[in-house]
mmCIF file of C-alpha atoms in Angstrom:
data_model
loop_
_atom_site.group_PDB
_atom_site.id
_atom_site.type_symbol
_atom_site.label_atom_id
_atom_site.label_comp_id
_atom_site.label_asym_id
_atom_site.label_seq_id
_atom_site.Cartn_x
_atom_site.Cartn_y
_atom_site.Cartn_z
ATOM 1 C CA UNK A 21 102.537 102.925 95.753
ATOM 2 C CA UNK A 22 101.340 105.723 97.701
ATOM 3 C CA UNK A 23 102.649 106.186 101.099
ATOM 4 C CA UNK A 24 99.612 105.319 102.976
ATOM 5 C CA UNK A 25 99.741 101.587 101.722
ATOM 6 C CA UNK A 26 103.822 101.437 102.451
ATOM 7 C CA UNK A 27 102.979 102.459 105.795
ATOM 8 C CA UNK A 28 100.316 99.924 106.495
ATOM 9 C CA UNK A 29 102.161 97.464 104.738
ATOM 10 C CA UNK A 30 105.446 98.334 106.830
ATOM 11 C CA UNK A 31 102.832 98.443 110.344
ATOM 12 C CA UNK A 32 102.163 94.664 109.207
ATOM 13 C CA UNK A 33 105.717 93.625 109.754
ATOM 14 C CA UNK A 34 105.455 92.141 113.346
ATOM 15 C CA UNK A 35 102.731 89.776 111.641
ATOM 16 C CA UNK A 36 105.767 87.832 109.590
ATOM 17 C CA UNK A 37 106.082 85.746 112.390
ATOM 18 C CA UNK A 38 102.311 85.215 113.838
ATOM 19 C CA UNK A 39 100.218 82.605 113.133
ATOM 20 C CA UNK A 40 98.145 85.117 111.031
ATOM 21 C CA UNK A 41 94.872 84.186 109.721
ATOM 22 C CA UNK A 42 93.962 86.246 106.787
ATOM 23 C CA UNK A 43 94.208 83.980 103.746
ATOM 24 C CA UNK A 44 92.578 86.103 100.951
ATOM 25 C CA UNK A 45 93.923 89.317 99.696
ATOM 26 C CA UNK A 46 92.381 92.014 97.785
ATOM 27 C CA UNK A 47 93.065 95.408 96.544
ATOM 28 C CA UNK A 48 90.969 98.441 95.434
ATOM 29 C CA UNK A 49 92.678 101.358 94.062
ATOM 30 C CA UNK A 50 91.765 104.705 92.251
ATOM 31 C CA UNK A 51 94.433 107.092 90.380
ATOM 32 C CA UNK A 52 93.501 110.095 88.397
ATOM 33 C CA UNK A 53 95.073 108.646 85.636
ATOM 34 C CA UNK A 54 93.595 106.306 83.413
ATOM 35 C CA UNK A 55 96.357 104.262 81.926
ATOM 36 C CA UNK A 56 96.330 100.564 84.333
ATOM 37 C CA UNK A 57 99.909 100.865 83.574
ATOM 38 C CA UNK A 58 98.876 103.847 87.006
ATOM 39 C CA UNK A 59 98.312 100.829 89.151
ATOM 40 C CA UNK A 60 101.432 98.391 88.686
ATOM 41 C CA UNK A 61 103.808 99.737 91.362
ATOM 42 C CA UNK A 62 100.829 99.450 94.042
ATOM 43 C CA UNK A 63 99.988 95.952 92.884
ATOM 44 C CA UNK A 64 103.628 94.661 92.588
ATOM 45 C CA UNK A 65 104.188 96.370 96.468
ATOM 46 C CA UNK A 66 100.914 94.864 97.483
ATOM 47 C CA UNK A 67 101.825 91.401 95.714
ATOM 48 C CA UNK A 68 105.511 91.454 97.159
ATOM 49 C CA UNK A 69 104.111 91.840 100.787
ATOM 50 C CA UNK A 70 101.662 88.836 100.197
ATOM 51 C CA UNK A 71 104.530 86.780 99.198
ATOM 52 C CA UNK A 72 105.788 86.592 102.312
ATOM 53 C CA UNK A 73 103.085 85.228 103.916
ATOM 54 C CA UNK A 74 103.169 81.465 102.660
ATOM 55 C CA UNK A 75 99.013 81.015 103.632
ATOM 56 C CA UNK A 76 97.405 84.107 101.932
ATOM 57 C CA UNK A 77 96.986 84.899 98.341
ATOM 58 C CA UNK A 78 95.925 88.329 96.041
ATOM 59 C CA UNK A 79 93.016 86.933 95.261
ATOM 60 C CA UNK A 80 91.641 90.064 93.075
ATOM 61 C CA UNK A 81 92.370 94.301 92.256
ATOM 62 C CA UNK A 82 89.503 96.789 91.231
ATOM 63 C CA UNK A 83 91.200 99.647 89.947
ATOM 64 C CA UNK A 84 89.559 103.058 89.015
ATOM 65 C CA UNK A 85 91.284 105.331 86.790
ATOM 66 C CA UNK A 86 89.911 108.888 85.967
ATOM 67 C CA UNK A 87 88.796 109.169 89.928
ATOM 68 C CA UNK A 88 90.897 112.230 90.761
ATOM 69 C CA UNK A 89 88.331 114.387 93.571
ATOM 70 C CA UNK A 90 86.067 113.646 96.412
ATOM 71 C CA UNK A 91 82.777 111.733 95.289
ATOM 72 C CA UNK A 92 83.959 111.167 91.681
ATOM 73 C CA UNK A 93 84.223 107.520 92.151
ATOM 74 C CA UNK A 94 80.193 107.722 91.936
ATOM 75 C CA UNK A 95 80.970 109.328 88.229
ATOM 76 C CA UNK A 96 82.164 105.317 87.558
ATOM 77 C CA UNK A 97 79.300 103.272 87.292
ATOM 78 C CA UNK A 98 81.840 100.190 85.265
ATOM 79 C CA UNK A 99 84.013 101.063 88.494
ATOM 80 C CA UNK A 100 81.838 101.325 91.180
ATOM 81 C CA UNK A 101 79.928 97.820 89.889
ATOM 82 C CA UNK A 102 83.216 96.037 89.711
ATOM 83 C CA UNK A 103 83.714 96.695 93.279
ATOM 84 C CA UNK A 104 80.259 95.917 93.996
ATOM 85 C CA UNK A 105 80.482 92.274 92.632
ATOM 86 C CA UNK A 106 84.151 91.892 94.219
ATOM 87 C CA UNK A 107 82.776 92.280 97.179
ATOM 88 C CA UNK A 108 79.748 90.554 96.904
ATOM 89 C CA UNK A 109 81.590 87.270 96.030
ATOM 90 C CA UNK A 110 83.412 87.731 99.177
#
């Protein structure tokens, strides 16, 4: 997990005990590598934090391996069109 998402995830604390409304959870990632086995500590952090709140779920991950510089996601058509329809059936 990189340290951006532990510190939004550790920001989120005070919402532990608010009646939060969020309910559906979902995760894009990119890594230069482009094993999945790149994105399993993010999604275990990400799916640890959901855990705790008893209403909301990780509904769905679009990960991007090989996407390791500025504007190479665009290089990732499979990617970028995984996203697209994630988001789309939002």
């Amino acid at each position: 997990m990189c340290g951006q998402m532990k510190t939004l995830l550790d920001r989120l604390n005070p919402l532990y005990s608010a009646d939060y409304l969020f309910r559906d959870i979902y995760m894009i990632a990119t890594a230069a590598e482009n094993e999945e086995s790149a994105f399993e500590k993010a999604y275990n952090g990400l799916q640890g934090w959901v855990d705790c709140f008893e209403k909301a779920s990780l509904k769905g991950m679009v990960s991007g391996g090989g996407i390791d510089a500025a504007n190479t996601a665009e290089d990732h058509v499979d990617i970028m069109k995984k996203a697209y329809e994630l988001g789309k059936n939002l």
